[in-house]
Backbone as JSON Lines, residues from 0, in Angstrom:
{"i":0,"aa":"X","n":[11.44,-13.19,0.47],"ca":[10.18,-12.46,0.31],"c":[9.65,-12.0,1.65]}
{"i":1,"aa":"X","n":[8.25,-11.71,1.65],"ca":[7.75,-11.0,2.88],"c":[8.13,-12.02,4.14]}
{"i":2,"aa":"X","n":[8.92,-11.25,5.04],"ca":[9.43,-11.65,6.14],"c":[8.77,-11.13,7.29]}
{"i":3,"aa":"X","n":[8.42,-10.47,7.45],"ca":[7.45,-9.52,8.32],"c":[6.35,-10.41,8.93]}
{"i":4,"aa":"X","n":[5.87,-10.69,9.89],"ca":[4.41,-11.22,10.07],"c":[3.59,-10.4,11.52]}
{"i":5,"aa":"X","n":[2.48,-10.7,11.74],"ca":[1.59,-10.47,12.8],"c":[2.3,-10.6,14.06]}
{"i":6,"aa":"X","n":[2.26,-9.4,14.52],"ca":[3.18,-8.94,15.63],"c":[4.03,-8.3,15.56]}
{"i":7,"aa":"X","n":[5.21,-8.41,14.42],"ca":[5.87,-7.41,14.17],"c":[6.07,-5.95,14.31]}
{"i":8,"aa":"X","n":[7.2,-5.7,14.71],"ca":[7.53,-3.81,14.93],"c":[7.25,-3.34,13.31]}
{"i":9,"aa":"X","n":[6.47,-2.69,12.77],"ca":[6.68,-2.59,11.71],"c":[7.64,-1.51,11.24]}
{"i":10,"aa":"X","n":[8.34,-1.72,10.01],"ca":[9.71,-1.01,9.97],"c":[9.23,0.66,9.9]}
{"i":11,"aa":"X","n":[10.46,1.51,9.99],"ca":[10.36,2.76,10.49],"c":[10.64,3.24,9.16]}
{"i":12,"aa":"X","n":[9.74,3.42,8.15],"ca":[9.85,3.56,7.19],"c":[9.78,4.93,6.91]}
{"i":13,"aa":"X","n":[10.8,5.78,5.67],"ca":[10.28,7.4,5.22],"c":[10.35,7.08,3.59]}
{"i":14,"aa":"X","n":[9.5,7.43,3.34],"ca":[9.33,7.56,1.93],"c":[8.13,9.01,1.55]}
{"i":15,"aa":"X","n":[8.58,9.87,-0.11],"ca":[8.27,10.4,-0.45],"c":[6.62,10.57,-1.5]}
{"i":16,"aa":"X","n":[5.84,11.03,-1.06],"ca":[4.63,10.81,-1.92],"c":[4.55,11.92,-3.12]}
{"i":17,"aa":"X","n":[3.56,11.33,-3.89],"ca":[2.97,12.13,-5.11],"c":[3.16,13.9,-5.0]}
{"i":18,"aa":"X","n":[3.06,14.41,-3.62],"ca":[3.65,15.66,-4.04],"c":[5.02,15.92,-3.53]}
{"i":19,"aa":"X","n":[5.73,15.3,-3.21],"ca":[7.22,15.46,-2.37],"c":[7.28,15.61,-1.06]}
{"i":20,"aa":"X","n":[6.21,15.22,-0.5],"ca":[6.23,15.31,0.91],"c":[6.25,14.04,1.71]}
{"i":21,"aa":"X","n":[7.06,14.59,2.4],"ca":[7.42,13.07,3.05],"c":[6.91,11.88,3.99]}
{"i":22,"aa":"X","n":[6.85,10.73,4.37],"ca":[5.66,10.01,5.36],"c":[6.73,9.41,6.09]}
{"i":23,"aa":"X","n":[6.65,8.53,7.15],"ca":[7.31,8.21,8.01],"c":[6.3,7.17,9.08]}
{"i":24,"aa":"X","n":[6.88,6.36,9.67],"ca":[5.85,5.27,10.36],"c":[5.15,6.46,11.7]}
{"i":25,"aa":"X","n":[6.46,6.84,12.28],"ca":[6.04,7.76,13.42],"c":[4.8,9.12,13.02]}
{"i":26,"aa":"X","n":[4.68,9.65,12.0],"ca":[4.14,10.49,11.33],"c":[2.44,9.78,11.8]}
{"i":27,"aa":"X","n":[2.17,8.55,12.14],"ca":[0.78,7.93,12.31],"c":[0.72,7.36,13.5]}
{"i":28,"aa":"X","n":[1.43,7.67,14.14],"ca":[1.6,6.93,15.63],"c":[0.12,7.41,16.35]}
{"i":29,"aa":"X","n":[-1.23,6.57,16.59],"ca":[-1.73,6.83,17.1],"c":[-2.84,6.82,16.77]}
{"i":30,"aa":"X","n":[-2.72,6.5,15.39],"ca":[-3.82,5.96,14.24],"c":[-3.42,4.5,13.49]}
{"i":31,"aa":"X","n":[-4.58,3.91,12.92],"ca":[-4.2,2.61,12.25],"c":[-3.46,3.15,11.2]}
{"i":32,"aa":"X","n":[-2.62,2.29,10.63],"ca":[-2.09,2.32,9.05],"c":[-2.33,1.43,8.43]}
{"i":33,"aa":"X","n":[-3.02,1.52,7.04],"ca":[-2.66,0.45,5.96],"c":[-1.8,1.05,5.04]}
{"i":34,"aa":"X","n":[-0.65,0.2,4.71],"ca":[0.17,0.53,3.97],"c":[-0.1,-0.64,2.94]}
{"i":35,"aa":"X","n":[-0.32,-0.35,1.68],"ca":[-0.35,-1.52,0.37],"c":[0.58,-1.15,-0.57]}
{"i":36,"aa":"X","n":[0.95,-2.08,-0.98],"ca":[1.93,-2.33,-1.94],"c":[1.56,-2.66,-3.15]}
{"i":37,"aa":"X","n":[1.71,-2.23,-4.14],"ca":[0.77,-2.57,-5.62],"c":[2.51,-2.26,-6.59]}
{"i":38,"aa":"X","n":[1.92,-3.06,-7.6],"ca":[3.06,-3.63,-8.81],"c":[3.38,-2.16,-9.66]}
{"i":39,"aa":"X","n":[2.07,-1.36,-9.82],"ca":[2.35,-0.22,-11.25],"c":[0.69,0.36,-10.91]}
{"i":40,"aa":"X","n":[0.85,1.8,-11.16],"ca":[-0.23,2.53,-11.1],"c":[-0.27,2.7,-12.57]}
{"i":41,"aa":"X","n":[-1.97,2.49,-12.62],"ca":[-2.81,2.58,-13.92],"c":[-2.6,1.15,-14.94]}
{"i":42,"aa":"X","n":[-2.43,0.24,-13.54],"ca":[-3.0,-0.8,-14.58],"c":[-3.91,-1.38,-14.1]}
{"i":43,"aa":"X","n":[-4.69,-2.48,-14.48],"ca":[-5.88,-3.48,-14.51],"c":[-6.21,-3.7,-12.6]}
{"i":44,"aa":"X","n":[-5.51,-4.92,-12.07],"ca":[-5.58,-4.78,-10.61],"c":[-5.06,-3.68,-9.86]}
{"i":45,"aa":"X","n":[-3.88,-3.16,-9.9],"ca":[-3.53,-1.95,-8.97],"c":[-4.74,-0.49,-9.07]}
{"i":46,"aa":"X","n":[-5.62,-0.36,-10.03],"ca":[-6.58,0.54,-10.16],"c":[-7.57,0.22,-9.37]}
{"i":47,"aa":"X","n":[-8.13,-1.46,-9.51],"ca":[-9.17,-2.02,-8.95],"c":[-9.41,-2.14,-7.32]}
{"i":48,"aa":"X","n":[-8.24,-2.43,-7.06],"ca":[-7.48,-2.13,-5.73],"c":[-7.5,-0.88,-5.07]}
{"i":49,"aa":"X","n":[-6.92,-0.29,-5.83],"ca":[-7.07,1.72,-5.31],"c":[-8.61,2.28,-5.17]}
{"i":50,"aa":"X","n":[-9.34,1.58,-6.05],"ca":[-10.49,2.04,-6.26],"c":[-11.14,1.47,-5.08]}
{"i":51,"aa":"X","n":[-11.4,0.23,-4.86],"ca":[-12.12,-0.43,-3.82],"c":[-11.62,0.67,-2.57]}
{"i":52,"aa":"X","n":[-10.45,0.68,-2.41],"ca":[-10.22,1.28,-1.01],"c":[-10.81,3.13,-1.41]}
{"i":53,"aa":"X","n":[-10.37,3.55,-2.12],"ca":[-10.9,5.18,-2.33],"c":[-12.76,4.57,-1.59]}
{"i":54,"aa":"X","n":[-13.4,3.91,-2.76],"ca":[-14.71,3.69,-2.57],"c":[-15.02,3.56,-0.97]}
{"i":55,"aa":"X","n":[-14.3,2.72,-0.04],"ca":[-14.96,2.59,1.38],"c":[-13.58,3.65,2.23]}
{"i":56,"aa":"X","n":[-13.33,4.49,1.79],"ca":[-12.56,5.53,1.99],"c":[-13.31,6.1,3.61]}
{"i":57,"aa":"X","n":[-14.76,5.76,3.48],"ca":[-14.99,6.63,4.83],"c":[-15.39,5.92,5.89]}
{"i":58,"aa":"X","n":[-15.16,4.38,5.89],"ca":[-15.78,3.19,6.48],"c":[-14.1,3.48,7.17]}
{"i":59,"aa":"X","n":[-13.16,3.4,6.36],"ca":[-11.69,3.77,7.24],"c":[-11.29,4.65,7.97]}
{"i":60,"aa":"X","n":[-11.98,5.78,7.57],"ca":[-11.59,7.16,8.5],"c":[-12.55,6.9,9.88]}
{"i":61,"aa":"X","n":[-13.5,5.91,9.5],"ca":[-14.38,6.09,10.98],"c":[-13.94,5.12,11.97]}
{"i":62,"aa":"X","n":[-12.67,4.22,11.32],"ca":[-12.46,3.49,12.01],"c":[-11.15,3.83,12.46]}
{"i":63,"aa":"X","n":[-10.54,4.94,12.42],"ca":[-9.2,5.82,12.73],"c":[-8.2,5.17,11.53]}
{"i":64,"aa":"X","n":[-8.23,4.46,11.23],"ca":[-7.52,4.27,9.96],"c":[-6.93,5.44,8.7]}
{"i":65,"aa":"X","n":[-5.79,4.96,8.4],"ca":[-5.11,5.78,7.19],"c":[-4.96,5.31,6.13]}
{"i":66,"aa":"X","n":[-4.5,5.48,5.07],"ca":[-4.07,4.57,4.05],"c":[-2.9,5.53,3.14]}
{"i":67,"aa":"X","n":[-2.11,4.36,2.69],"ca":[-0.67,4.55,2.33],"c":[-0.45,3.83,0.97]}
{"i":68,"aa":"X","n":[-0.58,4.34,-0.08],"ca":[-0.17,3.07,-0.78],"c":[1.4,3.27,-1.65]}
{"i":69,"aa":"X","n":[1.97,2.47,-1.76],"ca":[3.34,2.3,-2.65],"c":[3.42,1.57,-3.82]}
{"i":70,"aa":"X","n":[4.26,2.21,-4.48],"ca":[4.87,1.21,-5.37],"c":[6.41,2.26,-5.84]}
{"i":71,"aa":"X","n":[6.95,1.68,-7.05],"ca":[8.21,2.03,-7.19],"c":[7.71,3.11,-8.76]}
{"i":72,"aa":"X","n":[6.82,3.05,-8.74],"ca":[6.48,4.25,-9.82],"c":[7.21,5.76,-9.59]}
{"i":73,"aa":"X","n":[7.69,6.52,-10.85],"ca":[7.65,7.96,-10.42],"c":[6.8,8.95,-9.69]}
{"i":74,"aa":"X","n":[7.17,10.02,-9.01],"ca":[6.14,10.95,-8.09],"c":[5.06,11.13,-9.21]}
{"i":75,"aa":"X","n":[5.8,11.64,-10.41],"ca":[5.07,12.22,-11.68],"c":[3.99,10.81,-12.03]}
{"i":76,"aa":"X","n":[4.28,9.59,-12.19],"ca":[2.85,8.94,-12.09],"c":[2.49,8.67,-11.46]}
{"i":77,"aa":"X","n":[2.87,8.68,-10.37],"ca":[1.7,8.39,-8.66],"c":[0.99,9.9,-8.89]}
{"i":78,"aa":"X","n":[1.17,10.81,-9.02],"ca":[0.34,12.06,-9.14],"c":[-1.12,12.04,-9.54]}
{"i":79,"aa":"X","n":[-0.25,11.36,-11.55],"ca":[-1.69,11.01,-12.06],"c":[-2.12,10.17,-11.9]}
{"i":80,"aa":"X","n":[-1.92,9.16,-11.04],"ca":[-2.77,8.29,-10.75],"c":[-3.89,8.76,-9.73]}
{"i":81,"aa":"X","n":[-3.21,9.33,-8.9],"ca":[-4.07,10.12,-7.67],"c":[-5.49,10.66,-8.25]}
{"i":82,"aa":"X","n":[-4.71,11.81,-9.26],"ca":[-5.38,12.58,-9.85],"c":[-6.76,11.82,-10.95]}
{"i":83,"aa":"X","n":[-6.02,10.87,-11.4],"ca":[-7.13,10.64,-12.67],"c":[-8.14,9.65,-11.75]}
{"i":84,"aa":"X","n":[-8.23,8.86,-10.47],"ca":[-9.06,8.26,-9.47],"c":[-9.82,9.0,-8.68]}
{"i":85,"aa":"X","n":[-8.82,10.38,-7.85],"ca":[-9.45,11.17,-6.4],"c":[-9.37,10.11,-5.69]}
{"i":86,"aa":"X","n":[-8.02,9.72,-5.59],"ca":[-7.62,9.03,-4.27],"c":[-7.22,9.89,-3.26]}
{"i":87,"aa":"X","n":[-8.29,9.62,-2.4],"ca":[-8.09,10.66,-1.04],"c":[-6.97,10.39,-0.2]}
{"i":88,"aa":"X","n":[-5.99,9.23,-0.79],"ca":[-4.56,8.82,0.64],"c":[-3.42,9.12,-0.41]}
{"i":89,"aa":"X","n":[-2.32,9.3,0.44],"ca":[-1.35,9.86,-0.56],"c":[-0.71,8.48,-1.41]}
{"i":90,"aa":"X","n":[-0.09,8.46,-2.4],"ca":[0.55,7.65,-2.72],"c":[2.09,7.83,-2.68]}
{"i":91,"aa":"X","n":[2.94,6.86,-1.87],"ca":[4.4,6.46,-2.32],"c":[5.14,6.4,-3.57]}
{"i":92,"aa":"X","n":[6.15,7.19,-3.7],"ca":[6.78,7.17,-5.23],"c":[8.1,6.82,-4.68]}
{"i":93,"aa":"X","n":[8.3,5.06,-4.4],"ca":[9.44,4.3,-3.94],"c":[10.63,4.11,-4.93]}
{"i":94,"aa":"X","n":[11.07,4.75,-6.0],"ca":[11.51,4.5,-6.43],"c":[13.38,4.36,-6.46]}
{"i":95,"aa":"X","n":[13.91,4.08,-5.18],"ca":[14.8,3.57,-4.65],"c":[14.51,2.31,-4.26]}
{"i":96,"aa":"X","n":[13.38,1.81,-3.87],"ca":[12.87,0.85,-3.29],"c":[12.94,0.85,-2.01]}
{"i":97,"aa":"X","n":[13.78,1.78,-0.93],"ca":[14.02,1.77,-0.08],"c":[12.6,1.13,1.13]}
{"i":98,"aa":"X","n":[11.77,1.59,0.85],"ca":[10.18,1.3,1.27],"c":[9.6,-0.36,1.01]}
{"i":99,"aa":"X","n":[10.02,-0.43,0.05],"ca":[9.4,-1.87,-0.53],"c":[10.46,-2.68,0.21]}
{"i":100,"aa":"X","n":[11.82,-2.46,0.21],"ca":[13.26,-3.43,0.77],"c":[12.54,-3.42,2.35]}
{"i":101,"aa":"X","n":[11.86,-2.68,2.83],"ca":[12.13,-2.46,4.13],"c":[11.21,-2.86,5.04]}
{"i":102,"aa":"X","n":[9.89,-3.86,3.99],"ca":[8.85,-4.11,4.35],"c":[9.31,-5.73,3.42]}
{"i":103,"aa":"X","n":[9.69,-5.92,2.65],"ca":[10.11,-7.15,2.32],"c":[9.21,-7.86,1.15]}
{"i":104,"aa":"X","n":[8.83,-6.79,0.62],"ca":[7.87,-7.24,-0.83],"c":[8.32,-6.9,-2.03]}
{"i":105,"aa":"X","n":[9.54,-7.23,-2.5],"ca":[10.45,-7.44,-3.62],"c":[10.76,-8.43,-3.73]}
{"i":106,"aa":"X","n":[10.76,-8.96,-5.26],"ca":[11.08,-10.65,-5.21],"c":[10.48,-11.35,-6.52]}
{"i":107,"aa":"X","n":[11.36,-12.6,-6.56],"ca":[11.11,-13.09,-8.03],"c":[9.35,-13.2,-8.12]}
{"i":108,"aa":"X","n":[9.22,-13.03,-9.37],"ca":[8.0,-13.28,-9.83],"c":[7.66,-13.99,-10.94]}
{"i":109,"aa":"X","n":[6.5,-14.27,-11.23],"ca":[6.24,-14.95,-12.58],"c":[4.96,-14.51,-13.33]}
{"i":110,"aa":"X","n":[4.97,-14.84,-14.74],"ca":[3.93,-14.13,-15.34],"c":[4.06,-14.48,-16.47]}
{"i":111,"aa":"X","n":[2.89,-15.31,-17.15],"ca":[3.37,-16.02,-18.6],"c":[4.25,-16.38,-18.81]}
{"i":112,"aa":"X","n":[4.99,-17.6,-17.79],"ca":[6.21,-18.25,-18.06],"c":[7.36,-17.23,-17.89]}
{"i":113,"aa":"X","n":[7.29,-16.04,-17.52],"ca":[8.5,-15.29,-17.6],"c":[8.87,-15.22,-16.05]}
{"i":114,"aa":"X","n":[10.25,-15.28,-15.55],"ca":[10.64,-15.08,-13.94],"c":[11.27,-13.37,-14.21]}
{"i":115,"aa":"X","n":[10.91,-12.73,-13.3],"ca":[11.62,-11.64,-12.96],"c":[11.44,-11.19,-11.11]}
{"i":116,"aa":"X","n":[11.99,-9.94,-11.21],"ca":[12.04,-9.52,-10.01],"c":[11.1,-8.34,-9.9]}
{"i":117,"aa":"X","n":[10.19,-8.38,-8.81],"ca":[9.11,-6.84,-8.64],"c":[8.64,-6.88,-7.39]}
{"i":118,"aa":"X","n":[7.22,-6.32,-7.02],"ca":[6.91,-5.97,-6.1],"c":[5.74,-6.9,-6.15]}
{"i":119,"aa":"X","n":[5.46,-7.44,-5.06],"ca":[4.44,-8.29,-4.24],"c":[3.38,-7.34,-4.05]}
{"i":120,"aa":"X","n":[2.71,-7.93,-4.4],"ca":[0.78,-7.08,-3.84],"c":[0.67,-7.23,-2.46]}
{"i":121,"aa":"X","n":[1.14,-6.99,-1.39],"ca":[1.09,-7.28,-0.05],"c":[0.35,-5.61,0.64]}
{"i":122,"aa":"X","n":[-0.56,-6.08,1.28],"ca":[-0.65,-5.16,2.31],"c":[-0.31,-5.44,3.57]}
{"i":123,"aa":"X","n":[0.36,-4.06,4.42],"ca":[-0.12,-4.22,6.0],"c":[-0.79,-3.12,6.74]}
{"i":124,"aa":"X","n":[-1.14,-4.04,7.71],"ca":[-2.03,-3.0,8.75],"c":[-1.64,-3.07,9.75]}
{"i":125,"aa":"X","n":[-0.88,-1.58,10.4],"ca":[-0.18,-1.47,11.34],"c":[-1.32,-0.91,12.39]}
{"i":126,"aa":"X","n":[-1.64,-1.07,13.87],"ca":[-1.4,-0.43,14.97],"c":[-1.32,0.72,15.26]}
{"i":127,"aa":"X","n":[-1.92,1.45,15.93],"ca":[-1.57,2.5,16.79],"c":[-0.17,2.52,17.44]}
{"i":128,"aa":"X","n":[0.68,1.43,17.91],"ca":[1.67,1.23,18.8],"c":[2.68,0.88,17.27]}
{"i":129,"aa":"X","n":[2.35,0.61,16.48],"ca":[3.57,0.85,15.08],"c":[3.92,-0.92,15.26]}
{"i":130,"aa":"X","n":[2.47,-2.01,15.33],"ca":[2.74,-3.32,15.51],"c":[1.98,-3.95,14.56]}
{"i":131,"aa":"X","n":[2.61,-4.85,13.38],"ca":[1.31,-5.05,12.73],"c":[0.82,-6.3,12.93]}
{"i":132,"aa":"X","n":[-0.74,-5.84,13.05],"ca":[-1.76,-6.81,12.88],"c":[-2.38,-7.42,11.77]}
{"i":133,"aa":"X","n":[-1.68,-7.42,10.58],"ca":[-2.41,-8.33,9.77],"c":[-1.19,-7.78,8.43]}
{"i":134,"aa":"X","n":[-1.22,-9.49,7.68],"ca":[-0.35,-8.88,6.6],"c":[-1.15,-9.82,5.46]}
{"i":135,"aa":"X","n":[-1.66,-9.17,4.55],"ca":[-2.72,-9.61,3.44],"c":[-1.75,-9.98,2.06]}
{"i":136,"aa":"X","n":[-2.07,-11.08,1.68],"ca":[-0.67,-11.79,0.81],"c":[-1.34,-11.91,-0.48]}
{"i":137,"aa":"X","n":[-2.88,-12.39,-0.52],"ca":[-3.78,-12.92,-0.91],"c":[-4.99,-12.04,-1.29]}
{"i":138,"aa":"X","n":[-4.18,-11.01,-1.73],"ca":[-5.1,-9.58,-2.22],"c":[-6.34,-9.93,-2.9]}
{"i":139,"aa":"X","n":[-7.58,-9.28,-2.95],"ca":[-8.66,-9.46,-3.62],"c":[-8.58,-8.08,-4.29]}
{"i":140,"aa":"X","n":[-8.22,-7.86,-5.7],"ca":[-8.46,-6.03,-6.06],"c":[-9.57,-5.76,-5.96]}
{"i":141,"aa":"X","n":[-11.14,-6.87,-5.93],"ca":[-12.05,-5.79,-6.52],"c":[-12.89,-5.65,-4.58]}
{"i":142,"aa":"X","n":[-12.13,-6.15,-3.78],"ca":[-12.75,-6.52,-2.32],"c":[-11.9,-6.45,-1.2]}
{"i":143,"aa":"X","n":[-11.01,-5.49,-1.6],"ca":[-9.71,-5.41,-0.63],"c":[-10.36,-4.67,0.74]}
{"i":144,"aa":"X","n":[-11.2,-3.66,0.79],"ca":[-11.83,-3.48,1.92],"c":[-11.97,-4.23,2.9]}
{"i":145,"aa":"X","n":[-12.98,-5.35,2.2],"ca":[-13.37,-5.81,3.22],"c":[-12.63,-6.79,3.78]}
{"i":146,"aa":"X","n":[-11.29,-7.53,3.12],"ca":[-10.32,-7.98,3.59],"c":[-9.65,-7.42,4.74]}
{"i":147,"aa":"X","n":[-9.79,-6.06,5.08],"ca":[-8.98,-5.32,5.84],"c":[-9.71,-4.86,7.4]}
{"i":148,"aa":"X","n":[-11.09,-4.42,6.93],"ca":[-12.05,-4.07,7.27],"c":[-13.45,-5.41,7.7]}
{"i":149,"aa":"X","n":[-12.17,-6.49,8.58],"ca":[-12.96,-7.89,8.38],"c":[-14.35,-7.59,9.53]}
C-alpha cells in the first residue's frame, strides 16, 4: 500500500483528465499540488470530499495551491461528475491505473466482510520543488479542507 511518505520526490506522474488533456507533476512545478485519490465519482464520500474542496476552492488558490483529483473512473464520468458539482480542478480519468500504481494507493480492501482490491482515499500535497509534504490517509469527506489547509 501507500509507500510514499513526507519528504518524498513525488512521482512524475502523466495522466489524462475529464477533457483529454493531459497533467503531469512538472506541469505545477512552482505551485502547491494536492493530488486526491477517491474510490468512484458520484458516490456518498467521494462527492462529500469533492464538494468540501470545490467549497474552500478559493482559500487554495490564495494559497498558490492546485488541486488534482483521481480515480480510475472513465473520462466520460469524471466529466459528469465535474459537471453535475462545478468542480473548478480537473479530474483524472486513471483508468490504466497507471497514476494510482505510481503513487501507491491500490490495494486490498474491505467492506461488509468482503476483501477486494481498489483505490485508497489518500491524498497528497506536493511542494513547489515536486516534494511531498503531507500524505492524508485518514480522510475526513465532509472536512478535507481543513485537513490540508491546517
Amino acid at each position: 500500500m501507500t509507500t510514499l511518505i513526507k519528504g518524498d520526490k513525488a512521482p512524475n506522474f502523466s495522466g489524462v483528465d475529464q477533457d483529454g488533456k493531459t497533467h503531469t507533476l512538472a506541469d505545477y512545478k512552482g505551485k502547491k499540488l494536492v493530488v486526491f485519490f477517491y474510490p468512484k465519482a458520484n458516490t456518498p464520500g467521494c462527492t462529500a470530499e469533492a464538494c468540501d474542496l470545490r467549497d474552500n476552492f478559493e482559500r487554495f488558490k490564495a494559497n498558490n495551491y492546485e488541486l488534482l483529483g483521481v480515480s480510475a473512473d472513465s473520462a466520460k464520468a469524471q466529466g459528469k461528475f465535474k459537471d453535475k458539482y462545478e468542480f473548478p480542478f480537473p479530474l483524472l480519468a486513471d483508468e490504466d491505473k497507471s497514476v494510482i500504481q505510481a503513487f501507491g494507493v491500490w490495494g486490498p480492501k474491505k467492506f461488509m466482510g468482503r476483501e477486494y482490491d481498489g483505490i485508497h482515499r489518500t491524498t497528497f500535497v506536493i511542494n513547489e520543488e515536486g516534494v511531498i509534504e503531507d500524505v492524508i490517509t485518514q480522510v475526513k469527506t465532509k472536512a478535507h479542507a481543513d485537513q490540508i489547509l491546517k
